[in-house]
Coordinates of C-alpha atoms in Angstrom, one line a residue:
H1 CA 44.4 50.9 -23.3
V2 CA 43.7 47.2 -22.6
N3 CA 45.7 44.4 -24.2
L4 CA 43.2 41.8 -25.3
H5 CA 45.9 39.3 -26.2
S6 CA 47.6 39.0 -22.9
S7 CA 46.8 36.0 -20.7
P8 CA 45.7 36.6 -17.1
A9 CA 48.2 36.0 -14.4
P10 CA 48.4 32.3 -13.4
A11 CA 46.2 31.2 -10.5
S12 CA 49.3 30.4 -8.4
A13 CA 50.6 34.0 -8.7
H14 CA 50.5 35.8 -5.5
V15 CA 51.7 39.3 -4.8
E16 CA 53.1 39.5 -1.3
N17 CA 51.3 41.9 0.9
P18 CA 52.3 41.7 4.5
A19 CA 48.9 43.2 5.6
L20 CA 47.0 40.3 4.0
P21 CA 47.2 36.6 4.7
P22 CA 48.2 34.4 1.8
P23 CA 45.3 32.9 -0.2
P24 CA 44.1 29.4 0.9
Q25 CA 45.6 26.5 -1.1
A26 CA 43.0 24.1 -2.6
P27 CA 43.8 20.4 -1.7
H28 CA 44.6 18.1 -4.5
C29 CA 41.8 15.6 -5.2
S30 CA 44.4 12.8 -5.8
E31 CA 45.4 13.2 -2.1
G32 CA 41.9 12.4 -1.0
A33 CA 41.8 15.5 1.2
M34 CA 38.2 16.3 0.5
Q35 CA 36.9 12.8 0.9
S36 CA 38.9 11.4 3.9
D37 CA 40.4 14.0 6.1
G38 CA 38.1 14.5 9.0
P39 CA 37.9 17.4 11.4
A40 CA 41.0 16.1 13.2
G41 CA 42.9 15.7 10.0
G42 CA 43.6 12.0 9.3
R43 CA 40.4 10.2 10.4
P44 CA 37.9 9.4 7.7
R45 CA 34.7 11.5 7.8
T46 CA 31.6 9.5 8.7
I47 CA 28.4 10.4 7.0
R48 CA 24.9 9.2 6.6
I49 CA 23.3 8.6 3.2
S50 CA 19.7 7.6 2.4
R51 CA 17.7 6.3 -0.4
S52 CA 13.9 6.3 -0.5
Q53 CA 11.6 3.8 -2.2
T54 CA 7.8 3.4 -2.3
F55 CA 5.8 0.1 -2.5
S56 CA 2.2 -0.9 -2.3
A57 CA 0.9 -3.7 -0.1
S58 CA -2.2 -4.8 1.6
H59 CA -2.6 -6.3 5.1
R60 CA -5.0 -6.8 8.0
L61 CA -4.2 -5.9 11.5
H62 CA -5.1 -9.0 13.4
S63 CA -3.5 -10.9 16.3
D64 CA -4.2 -14.6 16.7
S65 CA -3.5 -14.1 20.4
L66 CA -6.6 -12.0 20.7
S67 CA -10.3 -12.8 20.3
E68 CA -12.3 -11.5 17.4
E69 CA -13.9 -8.9 19.6
E70 CA -10.5 -7.8 21.1
N71 CA -9.1 -7.5 17.6
K72 CA -12.0 -5.3 16.4
K73 CA -11.8 -3.1 19.5
L74 CA -8.0 -2.7 19.3
Y75 CA -7.5 -2.3 15.5
G76 CA -10.9 -0.9 14.5
K77 CA -11.4 -0.6 10.7
C78 CA -7.8 -1.9 10.1
N79 CA -9.1 -5.3 11.3
H80 CA -11.6 -5.6 8.4
P81 CA -11.7 -9.2 7.2
N82 CA -10.8 -8.2 3.7
G83 CA -7.9 -6.1 4.8
H84 CA -6.8 -2.7 3.4
G85 CA -3.8 -1.3 1.5
H86 CA -1.1 1.4 1.8
N87 CA 1.4 3.1 -0.4
Y88 CA 4.4 2.8 1.9
K89 CA 7.4 5.0 1.7
V90 CA 10.7 3.6 3.0
I91 CA 13.9 5.4 3.7
V92 CA 17.0 3.3 4.1
S93 CA 19.9 5.2 5.8
L94 CA 23.5 4.0 5.9
R95 CA 26.3 5.3 8.1
G96 CA 29.9 4.9 7.3
P97 CA 33.2 6.5 6.3
I98 CA 33.6 8.2 3.0
D99 CA 35.9 6.1 0.8
P100 CA 39.0 8.2 0.0
V101 CA 39.2 6.7 -3.5
N102 CA 35.6 6.8 -4.8
G103 CA 34.2 9.5 -2.4
M104 CA 31.2 7.4 -1.4
V105 CA 29.9 5.5 1.6
M106 CA 28.2 3.1 -0.9
N107 CA 27.4 3.5 -4.5
L108 CA 23.7 4.5 -4.5
T109 CA 23.1 2.3 -7.6
E110 CA 24.3 -0.7 -5.6
L111 CA 22.1 0.4 -2.7
K112 CA 19.1 0.5 -5.1
Q113 CA 19.8 -3.1 -6.1
H114 CA 19.9 -4.2 -2.5
I115 CA 16.6 -2.4 -1.8
Q116 CA 15.1 -4.2 -4.8
K117 CA 16.0 -7.6 -3.4
A118 CA 15.3 -6.8 0.3
I119 CA 12.2 -4.7 0.0
M120 CA 10.6 -4.5 -3.4
D121 CA 10.7 -8.2 -4.4
P122 CA 9.2 -9.6 -1.2
L123 CA 6.7 -6.7 -0.4
D124 CA 5.6 -4.7 -3.4
H125 CA 2.0 -5.5 -4.5
K126 CA 1.8 -8.3 -1.9
N127 CA -0.6 -9.2 0.8
L128 CA 1.8 -9.0 3.8
D129 CA -0.1 -11.4 5.9
K130 CA -0.5 -14.1 3.2
D131 CA 2.6 -13.6 1.0
V132 CA 5.4 -12.8 3.5
P133 CA 6.2 -15.7 5.9
F134 CA 7.6 -13.2 8.5
F135 CA 4.0 -11.9 9.1
A136 CA 2.6 -15.3 9.8
Q137 CA 4.4 -14.9 13.2
H138 CA 4.1 -11.1 13.6
V139 CA 1.2 -8.7 13.3
S140 CA 1.8 -6.6 10.1
T141 CA 1.9 -3.2 12.0
V142 CA 4.1 -0.5 10.6
E143 CA 6.5 -1.3 13.5
N144 CA 6.9 -4.9 12.3
V145 CA 7.2 -3.8 8.7
A146 CA 10.2 -1.7 9.7
V147 CA 11.7 -4.6 11.6
F148 CA 11.2 -6.9 8.6
I149 CA 12.9 -4.4 6.3
W150 CA 15.8 -3.9 8.7
E151 CA 16.4 -7.6 8.9
S152 CA 16.1 -8.1 5.2
M153 CA 18.5 -5.2 4.4
Q154 CA 21.0 -6.5 6.9
K155 CA 21.3 -9.7 4.8
H156 CA 22.4 -7.6 1.8
L157 CA 24.7 -5.0 3.3
P158 CA 28.2 -5.1 4.8
P159 CA 28.0 -5.4 8.6
G160 CA 27.6 -2.2 10.5
L161 CA 26.6 -0.1 7.5
L162 CA 22.8 0.0 8.0
Y163 CA 22.0 2.9 10.3
K164 CA 18.2 3.4 10.2
V165 CA 15.0 2.3 8.4
T166 CA 12.1 4.7 8.3
V167 CA 8.7 3.4 7.1
H168 CA 5.9 5.8 6.3
E169 CA 2.7 3.8 6.3
T170 CA 0.6 7.0 5.8
D171 CA 1.4 10.7 5.9
S172 CA 0.6 10.5 9.6
N173 CA 2.0 7.1 10.7
T174 CA 5.7 6.4 10.7
A175 CA 8.0 3.9 12.3
V176 CA 11.8 4.3 12.7
Y177 CA 14.0 1.3 13.5
K178 CA 17.7 1.3 14.2
G179 CA 18.1 -2.4 15.0
E180 CA 17.7 -1.9 18.8

């Protein structure tokens, strides 16, 4: 016979059995245990978070320090006088402690706003060589695109938070920059 009207035993009820260890106690969220207690117990946990974004841009690989012939030999079809375009994929990675109050390294909505200002506004649907002053002094290789994005993101983020910028120019060509 089952009593359908009785309530189950409270979750804190524990019948002592010397052969079994007591059940683990869940930490209280208000104590911040899940967000801030690191492996050693008091240090904040450090974590990496990332957000990806795509943008389209055109460019021409061409160095003013080289002759026309040297540029053609070095850059091949990417040196075409009319340029060419890519659908770039950028991954911005941050590294920092998890805030014990809000549980985040940074609000991803805020990171999205920084990416808009630092990457999308200056680069999306632009000719990198003609529309972005940085590339008047630097060949618009994927390496230099990664450096530009790093420097631009640094202006919008708290010091020390930016960990890595990854730029996929194509499925096969990628640059990773960590500010080194």
